[in-house]
Coordinates of C-alpha atoms in Angstrom, one line a residue:
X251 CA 75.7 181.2 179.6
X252 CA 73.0 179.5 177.5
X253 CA 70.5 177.1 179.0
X254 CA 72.0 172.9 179.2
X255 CA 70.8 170.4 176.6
X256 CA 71.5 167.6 178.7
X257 CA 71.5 167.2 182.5
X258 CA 71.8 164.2 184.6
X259 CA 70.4 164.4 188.1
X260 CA 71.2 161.7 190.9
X261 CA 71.8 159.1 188.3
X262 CA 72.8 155.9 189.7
X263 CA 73.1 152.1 188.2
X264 CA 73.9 148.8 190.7
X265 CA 74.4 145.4 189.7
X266 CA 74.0 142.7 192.1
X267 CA 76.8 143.6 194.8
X268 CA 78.1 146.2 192.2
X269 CA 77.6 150.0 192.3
X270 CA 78.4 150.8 188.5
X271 CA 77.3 154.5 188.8
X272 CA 76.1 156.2 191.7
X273 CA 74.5 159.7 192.2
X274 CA 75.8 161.4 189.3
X275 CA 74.6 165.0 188.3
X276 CA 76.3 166.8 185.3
X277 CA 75.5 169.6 182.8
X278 CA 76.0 169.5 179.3
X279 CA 75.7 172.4 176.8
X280 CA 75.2 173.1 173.3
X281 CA 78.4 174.3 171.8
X282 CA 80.8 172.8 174.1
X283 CA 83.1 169.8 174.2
X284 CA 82.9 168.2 177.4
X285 CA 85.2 165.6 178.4
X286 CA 84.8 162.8 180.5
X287 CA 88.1 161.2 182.1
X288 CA 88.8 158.0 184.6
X289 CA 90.3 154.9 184.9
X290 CA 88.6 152.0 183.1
X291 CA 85.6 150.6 185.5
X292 CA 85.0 154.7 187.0
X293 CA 81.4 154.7 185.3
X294 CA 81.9 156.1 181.8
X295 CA 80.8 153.4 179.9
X296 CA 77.7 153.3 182.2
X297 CA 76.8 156.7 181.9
X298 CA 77.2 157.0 178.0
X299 CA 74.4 153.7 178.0
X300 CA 72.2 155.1 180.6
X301 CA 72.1 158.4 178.3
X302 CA 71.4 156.6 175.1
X303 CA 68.9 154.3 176.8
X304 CA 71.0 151.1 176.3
X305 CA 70.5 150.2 179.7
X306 CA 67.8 151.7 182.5
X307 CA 69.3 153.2 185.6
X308 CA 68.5 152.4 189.1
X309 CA 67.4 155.8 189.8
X310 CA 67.8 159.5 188.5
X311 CA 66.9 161.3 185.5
X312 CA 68.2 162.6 182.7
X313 CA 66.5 165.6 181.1
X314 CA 67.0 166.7 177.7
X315 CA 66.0 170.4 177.1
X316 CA 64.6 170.5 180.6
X317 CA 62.3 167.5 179.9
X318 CA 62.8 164.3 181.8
X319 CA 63.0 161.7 179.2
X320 CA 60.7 159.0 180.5
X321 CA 61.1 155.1 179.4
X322 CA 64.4 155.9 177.9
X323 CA 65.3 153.6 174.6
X324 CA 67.8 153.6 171.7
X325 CA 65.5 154.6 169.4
X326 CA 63.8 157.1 171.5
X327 CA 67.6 159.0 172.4
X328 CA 68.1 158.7 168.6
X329 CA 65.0 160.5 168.3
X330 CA 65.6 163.2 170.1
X331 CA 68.8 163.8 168.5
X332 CA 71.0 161.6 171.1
X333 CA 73.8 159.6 169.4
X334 CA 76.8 157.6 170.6
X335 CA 80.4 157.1 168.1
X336 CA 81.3 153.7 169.9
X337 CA 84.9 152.0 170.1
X338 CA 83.1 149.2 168.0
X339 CA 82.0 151.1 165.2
X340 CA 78.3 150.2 164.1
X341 CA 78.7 149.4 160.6
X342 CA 78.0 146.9 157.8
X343 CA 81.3 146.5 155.9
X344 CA 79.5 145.3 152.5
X345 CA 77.2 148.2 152.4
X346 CA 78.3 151.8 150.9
X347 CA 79.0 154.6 152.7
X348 CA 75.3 156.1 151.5
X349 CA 73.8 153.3 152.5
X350 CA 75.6 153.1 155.8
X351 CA 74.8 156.7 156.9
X352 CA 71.2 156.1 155.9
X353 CA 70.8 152.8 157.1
X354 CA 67.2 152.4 158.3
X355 CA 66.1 155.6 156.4
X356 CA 66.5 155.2 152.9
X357 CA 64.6 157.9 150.6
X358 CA 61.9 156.0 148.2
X359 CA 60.4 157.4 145.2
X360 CA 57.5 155.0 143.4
X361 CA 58.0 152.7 146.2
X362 CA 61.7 151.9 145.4
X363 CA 64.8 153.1 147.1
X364 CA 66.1 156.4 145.4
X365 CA 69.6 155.8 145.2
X366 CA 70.6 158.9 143.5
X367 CA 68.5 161.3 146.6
X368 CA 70.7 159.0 149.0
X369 CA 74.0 159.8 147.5
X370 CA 73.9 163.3 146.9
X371 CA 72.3 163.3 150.4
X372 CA 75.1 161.6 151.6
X373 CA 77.9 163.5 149.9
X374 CA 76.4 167.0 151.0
X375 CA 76.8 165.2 154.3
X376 CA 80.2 164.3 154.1
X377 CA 81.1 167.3 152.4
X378 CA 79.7 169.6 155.4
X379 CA 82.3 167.7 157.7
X380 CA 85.5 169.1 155.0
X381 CA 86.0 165.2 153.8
X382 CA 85.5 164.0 150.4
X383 CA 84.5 160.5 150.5
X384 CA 82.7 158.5 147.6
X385 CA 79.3 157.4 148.9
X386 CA 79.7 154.6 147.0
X387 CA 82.2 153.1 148.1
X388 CA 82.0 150.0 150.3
X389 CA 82.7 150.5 154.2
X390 CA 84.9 147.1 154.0
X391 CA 87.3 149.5 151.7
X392 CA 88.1 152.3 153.9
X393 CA 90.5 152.9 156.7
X394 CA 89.7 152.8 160.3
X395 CA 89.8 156.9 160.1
X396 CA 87.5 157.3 157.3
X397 CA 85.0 154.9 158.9
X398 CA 84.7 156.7 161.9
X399 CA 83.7 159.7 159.5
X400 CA 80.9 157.8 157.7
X401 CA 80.2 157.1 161.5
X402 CA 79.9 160.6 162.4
X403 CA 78.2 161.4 159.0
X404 CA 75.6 158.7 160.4
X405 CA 74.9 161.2 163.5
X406 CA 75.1 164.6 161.6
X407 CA 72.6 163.3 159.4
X408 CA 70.1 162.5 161.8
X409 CA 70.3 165.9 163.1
X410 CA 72.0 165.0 166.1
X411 CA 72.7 167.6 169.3
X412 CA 74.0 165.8 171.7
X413 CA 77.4 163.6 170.3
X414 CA 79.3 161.2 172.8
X415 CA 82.3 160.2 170.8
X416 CA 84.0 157.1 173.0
X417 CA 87.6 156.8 172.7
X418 CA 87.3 158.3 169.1
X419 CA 91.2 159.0 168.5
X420 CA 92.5 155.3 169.8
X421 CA 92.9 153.5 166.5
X422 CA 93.7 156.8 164.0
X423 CA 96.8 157.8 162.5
X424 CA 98.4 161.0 162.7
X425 CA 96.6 162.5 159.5
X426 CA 93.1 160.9 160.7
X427 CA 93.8 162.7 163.7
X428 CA 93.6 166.0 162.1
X429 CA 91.2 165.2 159.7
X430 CA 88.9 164.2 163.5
X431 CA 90.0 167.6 165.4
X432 CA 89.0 169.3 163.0
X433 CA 85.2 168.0 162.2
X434 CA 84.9 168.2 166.2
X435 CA 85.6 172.3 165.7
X436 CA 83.3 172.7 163.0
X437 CA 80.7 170.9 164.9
X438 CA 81.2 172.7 168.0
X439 CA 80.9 175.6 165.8
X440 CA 77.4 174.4 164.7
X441 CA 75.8 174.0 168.5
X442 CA 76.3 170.4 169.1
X443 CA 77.2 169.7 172.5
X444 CA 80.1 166.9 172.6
X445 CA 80.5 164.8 175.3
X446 CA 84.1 163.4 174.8
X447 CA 85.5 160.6 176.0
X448 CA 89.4 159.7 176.0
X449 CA 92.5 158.6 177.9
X450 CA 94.4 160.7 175.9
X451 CA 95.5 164.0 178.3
X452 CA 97.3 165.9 175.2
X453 CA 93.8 165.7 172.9
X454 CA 91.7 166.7 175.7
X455 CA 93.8 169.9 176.5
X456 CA 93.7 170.6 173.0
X457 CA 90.0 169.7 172.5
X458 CA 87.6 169.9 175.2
X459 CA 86.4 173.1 176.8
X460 CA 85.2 171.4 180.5
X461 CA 86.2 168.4 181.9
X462 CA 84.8 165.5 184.4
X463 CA 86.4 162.8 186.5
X464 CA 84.7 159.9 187.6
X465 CA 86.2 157.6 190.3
X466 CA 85.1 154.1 191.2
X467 CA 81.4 154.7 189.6
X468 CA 81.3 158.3 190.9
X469 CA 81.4 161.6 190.0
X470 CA 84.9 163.8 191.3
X471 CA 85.0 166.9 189.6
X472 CA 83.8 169.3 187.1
X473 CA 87.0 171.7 185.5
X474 CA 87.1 174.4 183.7
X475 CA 89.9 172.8 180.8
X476 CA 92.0 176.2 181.6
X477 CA 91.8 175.6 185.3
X478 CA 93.5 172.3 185.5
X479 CA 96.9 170.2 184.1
X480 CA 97.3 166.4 183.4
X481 CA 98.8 166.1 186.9
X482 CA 96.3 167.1 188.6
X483 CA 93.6 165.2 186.4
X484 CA 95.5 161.7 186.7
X485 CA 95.4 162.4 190.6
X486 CA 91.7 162.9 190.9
X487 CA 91.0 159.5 188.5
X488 CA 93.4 157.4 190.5
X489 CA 93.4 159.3 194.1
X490 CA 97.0 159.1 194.7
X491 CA 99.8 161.5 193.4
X492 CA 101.7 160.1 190.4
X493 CA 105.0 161.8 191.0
X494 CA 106.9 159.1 189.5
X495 CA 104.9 157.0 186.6
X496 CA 107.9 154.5 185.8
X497 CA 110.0 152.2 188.2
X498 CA 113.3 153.3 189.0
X499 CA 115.1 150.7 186.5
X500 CA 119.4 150.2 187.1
X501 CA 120.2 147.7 184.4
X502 CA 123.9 146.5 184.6
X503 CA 124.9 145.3 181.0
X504 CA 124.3 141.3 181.2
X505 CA 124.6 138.8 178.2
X506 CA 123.0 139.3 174.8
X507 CA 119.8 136.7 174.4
X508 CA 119.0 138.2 171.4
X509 CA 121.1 139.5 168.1
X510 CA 119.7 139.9 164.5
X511 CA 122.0 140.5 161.8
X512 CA 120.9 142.4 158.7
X513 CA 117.4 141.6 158.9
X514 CA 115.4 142.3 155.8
X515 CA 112.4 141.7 154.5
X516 CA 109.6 143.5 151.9
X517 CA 109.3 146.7 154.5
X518 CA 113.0 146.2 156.3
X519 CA 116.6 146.5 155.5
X520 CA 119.5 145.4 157.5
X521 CA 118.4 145.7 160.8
X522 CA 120.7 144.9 163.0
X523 CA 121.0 144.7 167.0
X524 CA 121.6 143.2 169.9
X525 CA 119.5 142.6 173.1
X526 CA 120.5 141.8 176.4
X527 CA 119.3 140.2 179.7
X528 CA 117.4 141.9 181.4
X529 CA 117.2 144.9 179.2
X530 CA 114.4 147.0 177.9
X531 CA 115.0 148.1 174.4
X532 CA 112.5 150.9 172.8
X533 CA 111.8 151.3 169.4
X534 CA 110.7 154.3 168.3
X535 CA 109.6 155.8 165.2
X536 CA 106.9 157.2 163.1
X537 CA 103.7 155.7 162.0
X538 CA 104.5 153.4 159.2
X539 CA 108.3 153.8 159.6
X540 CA 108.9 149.8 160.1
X541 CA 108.7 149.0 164.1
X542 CA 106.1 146.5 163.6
X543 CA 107.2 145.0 160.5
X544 CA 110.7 144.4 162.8
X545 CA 108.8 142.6 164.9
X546 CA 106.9 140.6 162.8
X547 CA 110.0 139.6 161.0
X548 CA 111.7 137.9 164.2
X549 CA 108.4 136.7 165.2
X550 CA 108.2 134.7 162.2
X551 CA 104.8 136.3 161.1
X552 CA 106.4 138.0 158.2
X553 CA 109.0 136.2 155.5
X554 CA 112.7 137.4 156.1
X555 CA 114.3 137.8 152.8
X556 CA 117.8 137.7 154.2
X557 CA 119.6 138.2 158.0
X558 CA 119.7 136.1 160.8
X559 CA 118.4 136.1 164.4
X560 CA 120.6 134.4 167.5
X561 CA 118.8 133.2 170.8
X562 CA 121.2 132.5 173.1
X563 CA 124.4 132.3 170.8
X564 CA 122.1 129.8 168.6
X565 CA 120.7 131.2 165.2
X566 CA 116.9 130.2 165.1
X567 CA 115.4 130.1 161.9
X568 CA 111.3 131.6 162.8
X569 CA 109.6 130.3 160.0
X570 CA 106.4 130.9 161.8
X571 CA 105.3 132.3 165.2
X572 CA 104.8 128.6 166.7
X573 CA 108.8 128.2 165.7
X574 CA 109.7 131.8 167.4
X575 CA 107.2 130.6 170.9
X576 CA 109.3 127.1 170.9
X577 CA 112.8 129.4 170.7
X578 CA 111.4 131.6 173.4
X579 CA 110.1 134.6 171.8
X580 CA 106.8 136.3 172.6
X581 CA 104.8 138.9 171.0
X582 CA 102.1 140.8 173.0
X583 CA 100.6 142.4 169.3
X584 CA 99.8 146.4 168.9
X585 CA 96.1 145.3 167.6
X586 CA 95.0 143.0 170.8
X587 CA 91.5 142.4 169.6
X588 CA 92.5 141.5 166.3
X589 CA 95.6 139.6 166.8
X590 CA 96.3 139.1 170.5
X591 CA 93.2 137.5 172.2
X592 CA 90.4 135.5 171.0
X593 CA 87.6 137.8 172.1
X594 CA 84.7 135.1 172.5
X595 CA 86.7 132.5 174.5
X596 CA 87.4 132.6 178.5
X597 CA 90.2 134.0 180.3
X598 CA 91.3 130.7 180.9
X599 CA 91.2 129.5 177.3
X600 CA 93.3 132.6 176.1
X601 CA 95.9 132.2 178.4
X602 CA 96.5 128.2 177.8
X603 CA 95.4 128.0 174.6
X604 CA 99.5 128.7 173.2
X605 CA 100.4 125.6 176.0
X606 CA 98.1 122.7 175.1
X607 CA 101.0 120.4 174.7
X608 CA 101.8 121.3 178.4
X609 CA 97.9 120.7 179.6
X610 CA 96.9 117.9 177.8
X611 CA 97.4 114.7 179.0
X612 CA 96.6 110.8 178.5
X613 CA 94.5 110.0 175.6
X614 CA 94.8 113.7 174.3
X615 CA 92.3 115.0 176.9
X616 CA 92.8 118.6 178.7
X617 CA 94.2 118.0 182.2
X618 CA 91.3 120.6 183.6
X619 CA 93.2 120.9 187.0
X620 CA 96.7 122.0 185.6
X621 CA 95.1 124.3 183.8
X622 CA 92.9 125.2 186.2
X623 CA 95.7 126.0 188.8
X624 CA 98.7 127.8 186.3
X625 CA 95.8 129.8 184.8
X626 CA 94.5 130.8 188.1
X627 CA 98.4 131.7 189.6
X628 CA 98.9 134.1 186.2
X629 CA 95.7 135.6 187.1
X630 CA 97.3 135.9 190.8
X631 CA 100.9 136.8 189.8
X632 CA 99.4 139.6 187.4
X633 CA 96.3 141.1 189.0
X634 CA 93.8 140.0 186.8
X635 CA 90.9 141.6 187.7
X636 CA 87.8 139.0 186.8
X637 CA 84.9 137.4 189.4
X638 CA 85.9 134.2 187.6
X639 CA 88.5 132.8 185.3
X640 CA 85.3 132.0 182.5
X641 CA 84.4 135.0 182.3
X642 CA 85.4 136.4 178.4
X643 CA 87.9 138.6 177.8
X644 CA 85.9 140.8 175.2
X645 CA 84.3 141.6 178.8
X646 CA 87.5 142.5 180.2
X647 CA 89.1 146.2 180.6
X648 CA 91.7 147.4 178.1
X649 CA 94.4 146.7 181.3
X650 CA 92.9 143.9 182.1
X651 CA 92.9 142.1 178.2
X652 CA 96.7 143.2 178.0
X653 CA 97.6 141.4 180.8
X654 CA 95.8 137.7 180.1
X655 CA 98.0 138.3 176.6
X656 CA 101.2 138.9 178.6
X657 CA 99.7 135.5 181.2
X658 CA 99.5 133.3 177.9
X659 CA 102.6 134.6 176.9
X660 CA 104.9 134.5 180.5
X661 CA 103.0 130.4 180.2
X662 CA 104.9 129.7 176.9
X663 CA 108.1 130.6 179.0
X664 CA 109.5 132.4 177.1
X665 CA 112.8 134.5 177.8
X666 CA 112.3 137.4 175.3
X667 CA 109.4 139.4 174.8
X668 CA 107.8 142.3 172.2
X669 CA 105.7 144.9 173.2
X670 CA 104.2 146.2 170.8
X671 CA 101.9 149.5 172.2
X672 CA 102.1 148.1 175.2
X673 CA 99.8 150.4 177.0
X674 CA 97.4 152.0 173.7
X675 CA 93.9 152.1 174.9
X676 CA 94.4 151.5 178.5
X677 CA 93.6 154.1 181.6
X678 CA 96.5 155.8 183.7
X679 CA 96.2 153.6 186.6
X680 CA 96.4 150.2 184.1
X681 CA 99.0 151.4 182.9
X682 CA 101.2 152.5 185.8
X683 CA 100.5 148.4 186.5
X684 CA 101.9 147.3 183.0
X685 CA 105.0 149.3 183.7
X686 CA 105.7 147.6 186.6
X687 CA 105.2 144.1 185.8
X688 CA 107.8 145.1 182.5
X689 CA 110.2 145.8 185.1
X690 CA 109.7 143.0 187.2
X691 CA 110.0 140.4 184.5
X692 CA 113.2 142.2 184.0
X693 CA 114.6 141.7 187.1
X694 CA 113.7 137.8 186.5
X695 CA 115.7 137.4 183.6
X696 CA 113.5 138.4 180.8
X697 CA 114.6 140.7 178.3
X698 CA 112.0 143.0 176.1
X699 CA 111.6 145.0 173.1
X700 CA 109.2 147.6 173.9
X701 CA 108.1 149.1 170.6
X702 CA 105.8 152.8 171.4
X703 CA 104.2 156.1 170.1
X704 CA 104.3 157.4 173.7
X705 CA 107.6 159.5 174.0
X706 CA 107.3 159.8 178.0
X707 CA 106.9 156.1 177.7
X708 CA 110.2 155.4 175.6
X709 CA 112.4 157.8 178.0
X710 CA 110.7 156.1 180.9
X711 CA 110.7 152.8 180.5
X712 CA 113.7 152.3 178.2
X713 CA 117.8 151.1 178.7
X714 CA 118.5 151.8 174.9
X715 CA 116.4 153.1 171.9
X716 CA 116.9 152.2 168.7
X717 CA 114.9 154.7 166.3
X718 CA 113.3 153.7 162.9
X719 CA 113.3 155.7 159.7
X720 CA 111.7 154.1 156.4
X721 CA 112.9 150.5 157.5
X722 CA 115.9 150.8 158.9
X723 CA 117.3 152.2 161.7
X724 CA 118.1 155.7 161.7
X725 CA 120.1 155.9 165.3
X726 CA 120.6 154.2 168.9
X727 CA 120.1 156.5 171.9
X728 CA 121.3 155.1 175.2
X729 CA 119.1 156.5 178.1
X730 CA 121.3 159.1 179.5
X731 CA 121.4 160.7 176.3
X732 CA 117.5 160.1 175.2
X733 CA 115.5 163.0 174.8
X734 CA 112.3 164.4 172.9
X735 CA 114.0 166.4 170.3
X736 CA 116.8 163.8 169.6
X737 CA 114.3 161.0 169.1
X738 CA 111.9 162.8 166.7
X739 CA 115.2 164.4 164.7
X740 CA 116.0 160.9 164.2
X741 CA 112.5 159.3 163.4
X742 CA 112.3 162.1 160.7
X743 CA 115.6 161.3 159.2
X744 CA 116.9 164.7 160.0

């Protein structure tokens, strides 16, 4: 075996009466993809910041070809050939993608910038990870997946060894997905060591050579990929055995709340379906095959061209999604940041700020203590996990987000609500607690539409699925008859 790169020895990091990472040692080699597993708050994020010299430990070192790097920085990390692929991509969306990769480090000729150097530069680049992208091109232009390949054109081209990749898969389609497995061979191929982070069990038995758990700020274990499974993995980051992930529903057919009758719209056509108290309905599909867009439509954020949706045995007309919240309909969005919560305002301000007609009081002024008190029983009711209800959200885990959208939403009261990828970006143990809470809203009279990418989710959590193919719907499965090979026959129009 060949000598590490990268070795942390007894690194540890405490905040005041917090111990964020403690006493961590770990190996990292060139060649390998090492990933690194745990619920959110285990001491991942703090690791990958103590490495790139974002933040200084409490003690420890960390030695990079068997030197202890001393007065650790960005800049010095970067130096050494140290970079970091972040959730929150590090970009400047009016810039091209040459200028983007070379940000910092533009060639100059006679004292100008030589353009035509920086995007041949950056097309051999590009070119070396198997992608053709025009250098040219603005970031703003390009999907989520291509930008996380200018991203990782940024780090090849500052002759990185050491790659941390955080969460890289989360917001990727299927294609980008390929297109992201296979740069992460080719560089593997190359001798950079790739220190892989994901919640994703299927990517990281298909990826990574060696894995890591961390627990509560601490280091578990250190597997051989070959030597372990997912159960065993979800067990160490959560130290309890998950024998059964999803509540034990028995749903007895109650009322329908909900029916829509040839719903259609630019991306829909005649959808049609009912759903009843208590129920949980999945939708399941492909990327792109309409599930959203359904949504949308009885949400009121997209214009119906014709159909009609029934609350209660009264047609609604959703002309917008303040209409749909006043006729009980909620929508917990698939993008949370973007959509779902407003990232630079308090806990307390996301959940209320759908209910203002029900805090404010005389002379149009917030009623501080109302809010004060049904924002601080959500946060009681659903296990919010916060030292105080200011705090902001963009602070908050990806578990812990989710559920002050769901709080804002249960404070609307509203009887039906959409799940959109209810669980997408959040760790095992967040979202064992999501599943439950779905079931228990059930049991109090609310009915959902669950729509999901996660199959085990769908055949866990749902009473019916209704699959999706190009707009409409392909087939309804009830949940004795739901299986894998059904649902994806169906979802392909097969």
């Amino acid at each position: 075996m060949s000598e590490p790169i990268l070795e942390i020895e007894n690194l540890s990091k405490v905040y005041p009466g917090v111990r964020a990472l403690w006493d961590v040692s770990m190996k990292f080699y060139p060649g390998e993809v090492h990933a690194i597993v745990g619920e959110n708050g285990a001491g991942k994020s703090t690791l990958i910041k103590s490495i790139t010299g974002a933040i200084k430990p409490t003690k420890g070192n960390i030695i990079y070809n068997k030197e202890i790097i001393v007065n650790n920085n960005p800049i010095k990390s970067l130096s050494l050939g140290i970079t970091a692929i972040y959730q929150e991509f590090n970009l400047i969306p009016n810039l091209s993608v040459a200028e983007n990769i070379y940000f910092g480090r533009y060639p100059h000729k006679n004292g100008f910038v030589n353009y035509k150097k920086m995007y041949n530069d950056a097309s051999k680049v590009l070119e070396n990870l198997g992608v053709y992208i025009n250098p040219k091109t603005l970031v703003k232009d390009l999907t989520v997946g291509y930008q996380q390949i200018v991203e990782i054109a940024k780090s090849i081209s500052m002759k990185t060894k050491v790659l941390i990749m955080d969460e890289p898969s989360a917001p990727l389609t299927n294609t980008e997905l390929v297109y992201l497995f296979n740069i992460v061979k080719k560089l593997k191929k190359e001798g950079v060591s790739i220190i892989y982070i994901s919640h994703r069990m299927e990517e990281i038995f298909e990826l990574c050579d060696k894995v890591t758990v961390f627990r509560d700020g601490q280091f578990v274990k250190t597997m051989n990929i070959e030597e372990t499974n997912r159960d065993e993995l979800i067990t160490l980051m959560v130290n309890r055995k998950l024998e059964d992930n999803f509540p034990k529903r028995s749903v007895k057919p109650q009322e329908v709340v909900l029916e829509v009758k040839n719903l259609t719209t630019d991306k829909i056509k005649d959808i049609s379906f009912k759903l009843h108290k208590g129920e949980i309905l999945g939708f399941a599909g492909l990327v792109g095959a309409g599930r959203t867009e359904i949504a949308n439509a009885i949400f009121g954020a997209d214009t119906i061209k014709c159909g009609s949706i029934t609350v209660e045995g009264r047609e609604v007309d959703n002309k917008n999604p303040c209409t749909a919240i006043k006729n009980g309909i909620a929508l917990i969005p698939e993008d949370r940041k973007k959509f779902g919560a407003l990232m630079n305002l308090s806990i307390k301000e996301n959940i209320s700020y759908s209910t203002l007609k029900k805090i404010v009081g005389k002379f149009f002024l917030i009623n501080s203590k109302y809010e004060n008190k049904k924002t601080s029983e959500y946060k009681d009711i659903l296990s919010i996990k916060t030292p105080s209800m200011k705090q902001k959200i963009v602070n908050l885990s990806g578990g812990n987000q989710q559920k002050v959208i769901l709080a804002r939403c249960l404070f609307t009261d509203c009887k039906i609500l959409i799940f959109d990828e209810p669980t997408r970006g959040i760790d095992v143990g967040a979202k064992q607690e999501i599943y439950c809470l779905m079931d228990e809203l059930t049991k109090q009279g609310k009915s959902i539409i669950m729509i999901s990418s996660e199959m085990n989710e769908l055949l866990g959590m749902s009473d019916r699925i209704m699959v999706i193919h190009e707009g409409k719907i392909a087939g309804e499965v009830s949940k004795e008859e739901a299986n894998q090979e059904k649902i994806l026959s169906l979802a392909s129009g097969i």
